Amino acid sequence: MKEKYVPPEPPKEIKRCPIDNTFKIIGKKFTVHIIRDISMKGKTRFNEFLESVEGINSNTLATRLKEMEGSGLIKRKIFHEIPIRIEYTLTNKGEDRYHFITFQFINLNL
């Protein structure tokens, strides 16, 4: 019986590549739009993103916000008011990614 081929594990330095990790997060549909809305348009609330990001639905938006929060790009602040208010802002890591994205865009369009 033939043994099944198992590809070798990639080197650890490739697994932890910051460029690869960045694109795994910001490469998902609508993530850059949310970062743009926070940075350039001053939007901070779920319904503002829902209205601003064309083609996004509430489930996808909720998923992206959770992923971005989990990866440290945004932070979520809950205001204990009636009704409850939740705002999202970029972290330092999120700001860095925003500057990276805009730098790349400027270089592509020169």
GROMACS .gro file of C-alpha atoms in nm:
model
  110
    1MET     CA    1   0.000   0.000   0.000
    2LYS     CA    2   0.129   0.346  -0.092
    3GLU     CA    3   0.189   0.598   0.182
    4LYS     CA    4  -0.011   0.917   0.162
    5TYR     CA    5   0.200   1.224   0.086
    6VAL     CA    6   0.202   1.479   0.366
    7PRO     CA    7   0.354   1.814   0.271
    8PRO     CA    8   0.619   1.947   0.509
    9GLU     CA    9   0.527   2.215   0.761
   10PRO     CA   10   0.629   2.562   0.645
   11PRO     CA   11   0.913   2.717   0.844
   12LYS     CA   12   0.799   2.903   1.156
   13GLU     CA   13   0.927   3.234   1.019
   14ILE     CA   14   0.682   3.206   0.729
   15LYS     CA   15   0.390   3.121   0.957
   16ARG     CA   16   0.452   3.436   1.159
   17CYS     CA   17   0.517   3.664   0.864
   18PRO     CA   18   0.361   4.002   0.955
   19ILE     CA   19   0.279   4.083   0.593
   20ASP     CA   20   0.094   3.753   0.550
   21ASN     CA   21  -0.087   3.800   0.880
   22THR     CA   22  -0.185   4.155   0.785
   23PHE     CA   23  -0.331   4.049   0.451
   24LYS     CA   24  -0.520   3.760   0.611
   25ILE     CA   25  -0.710   4.023   0.808
   26ILE     CA   26  -0.736   4.326   0.580
   27GLY     CA   27  -0.775   4.112   0.269
   28LYS     CA   28  -1.123   4.002   0.371
   29LYS     CA   29  -1.411   4.170   0.195
   30PHE     CA   30  -1.524   4.498   0.357
   31THR     CA   31  -1.245   4.514   0.618
   32VAL     CA   32  -1.063   4.798   0.441
   33HIS     CA   33  -1.394   4.982   0.402
   34ILE     CA   34  -1.456   4.965   0.776
   35ILE     CA   35  -1.102   5.088   0.849
   36ARG     CA   36  -1.157   5.371   0.599
   37ASP     CA   37  -1.487   5.469   0.759
   38ILE     CA   38  -1.334   5.488   1.104
   39SER     CA   39  -1.021   5.675   0.991
   40MET     CA   40  -1.148   5.908   0.723
   41LYS     CA   41  -1.520   5.946   0.784
   42GLY     CA   42  -1.527   5.941   1.164
   43LYS     CA   43  -1.782   5.663   1.175
   44THR     CA   44  -1.786   5.460   1.497
   45ARG     CA   45  -2.120   5.283   1.522
   46PHE     CA   46  -2.262   4.964   1.372
   47ASN     CA   47  -2.550   5.129   1.184
   48GLU     CA   48  -2.317   5.397   1.045
   49PHE     CA   49  -2.098   5.125   0.894
   50LEU     CA   50  -2.404   4.941   0.767
   51GLU     CA   51  -2.523   5.253   0.582
   52SER     CA   52  -2.179   5.356   0.457
   53VAL     CA   53  -2.029   5.029   0.332
   54GLU     CA   54  -2.209   4.945   0.009
   55GLY     CA   55  -2.322   4.583  -0.022
   56ILE     CA   56  -2.251   4.472   0.334
   57ASN     CA   57  -2.520   4.298   0.538
   58SER     CA   58  -2.555   4.301   0.915
   59ASN     CA   59  -2.424   3.945   0.964
   60THR     CA   60  -2.110   4.009   0.761
   61LEU     CA   61  -2.052   4.342   0.937
   62ALA     CA   62  -2.086   4.178   1.279
   63THR     CA   63  -1.841   3.906   1.175
   64ARG     CA   64  -1.585   4.155   1.039
   65LEU     CA   65  -1.606   4.371   1.352
   66LYS     CA   66  -1.550   4.064   1.574
   67GLU     CA   67  -1.254   3.952   1.359
   68MET     CA   68  -1.102   4.298   1.362
   69GLU     CA   69  -1.146   4.328   1.738
   70GLY     CA   70  -1.000   3.980   1.789
   71SER     CA   71  -0.695   4.067   1.580
   72GLY     CA   72  -0.639   4.390   1.768
   73LEU     CA   73  -0.723   4.632   1.484
   74ILE     CA   74  -1.019   4.792   1.658
   75LYS     CA   75  -1.147   4.827   2.011
   76ARG     CA   76  -1.507   4.817   2.116
   77LYS     CA   77  -1.637   5.051   2.384
   78ILE     CA   78  -1.974   4.993   2.546
   79PHE     CA   79  -2.159   5.290   2.695
   80HIS     CA   80  -2.408   5.179   2.958
   81GLU     CA   81  -2.691   5.408   2.859
   82ILE     CA   82  -3.049   5.350   2.759
   83PRO     CA   83  -3.044   5.246   2.481
   84ILE     CA   84  -2.699   5.090   2.503
   85ARG     CA   85  -2.439   5.251   2.276
   86ILE     CA   86  -2.135   5.073   2.130
   87GLU     CA   87  -1.855   5.252   1.945
   88TYR     CA   88  -1.557   5.115   1.756
   89THR     CA   89  -1.221   5.290   1.721
   90LEU     CA   90  -0.889   5.192   1.570
   91THR     CA   91  -0.614   5.071   1.801
   92ASN     CA   92  -0.250   5.168   1.741
   93LYS     CA   93  -0.218   4.848   1.538
   94GLY     CA   94  -0.524   4.947   1.335
   95GLU     CA   95  -0.381   5.293   1.273
   96ASP     CA   96  -0.058   5.134   1.151
   97ARG     CA   97  -0.251   4.915   0.907
   98TYR     CA   98  -0.448   5.216   0.786
   99HIS     CA   99  -0.125   5.406   0.712
  100PHE     CA  100   0.017   5.097   0.539
  101ILE     CA  101  -0.291   5.071   0.317
  102THR     CA  102  -0.291   5.440   0.224
  103PHE     CA  103   0.083   5.434   0.156
  104GLN     CA  104   0.039   5.139  -0.081
  105PHE     CA  105  -0.255   5.308  -0.253
  106ILE     CA  106  -0.059   5.631  -0.304
  107ASN     CA  107   0.238   5.439  -0.449
  108LEU     CA  108   0.014   5.247  -0.690
  109ASN     CA  109  -0.145   5.566  -0.818
  110LEU     CA  110   0.169   5.773  -0.876
   0.00000   0.00000   0.00000
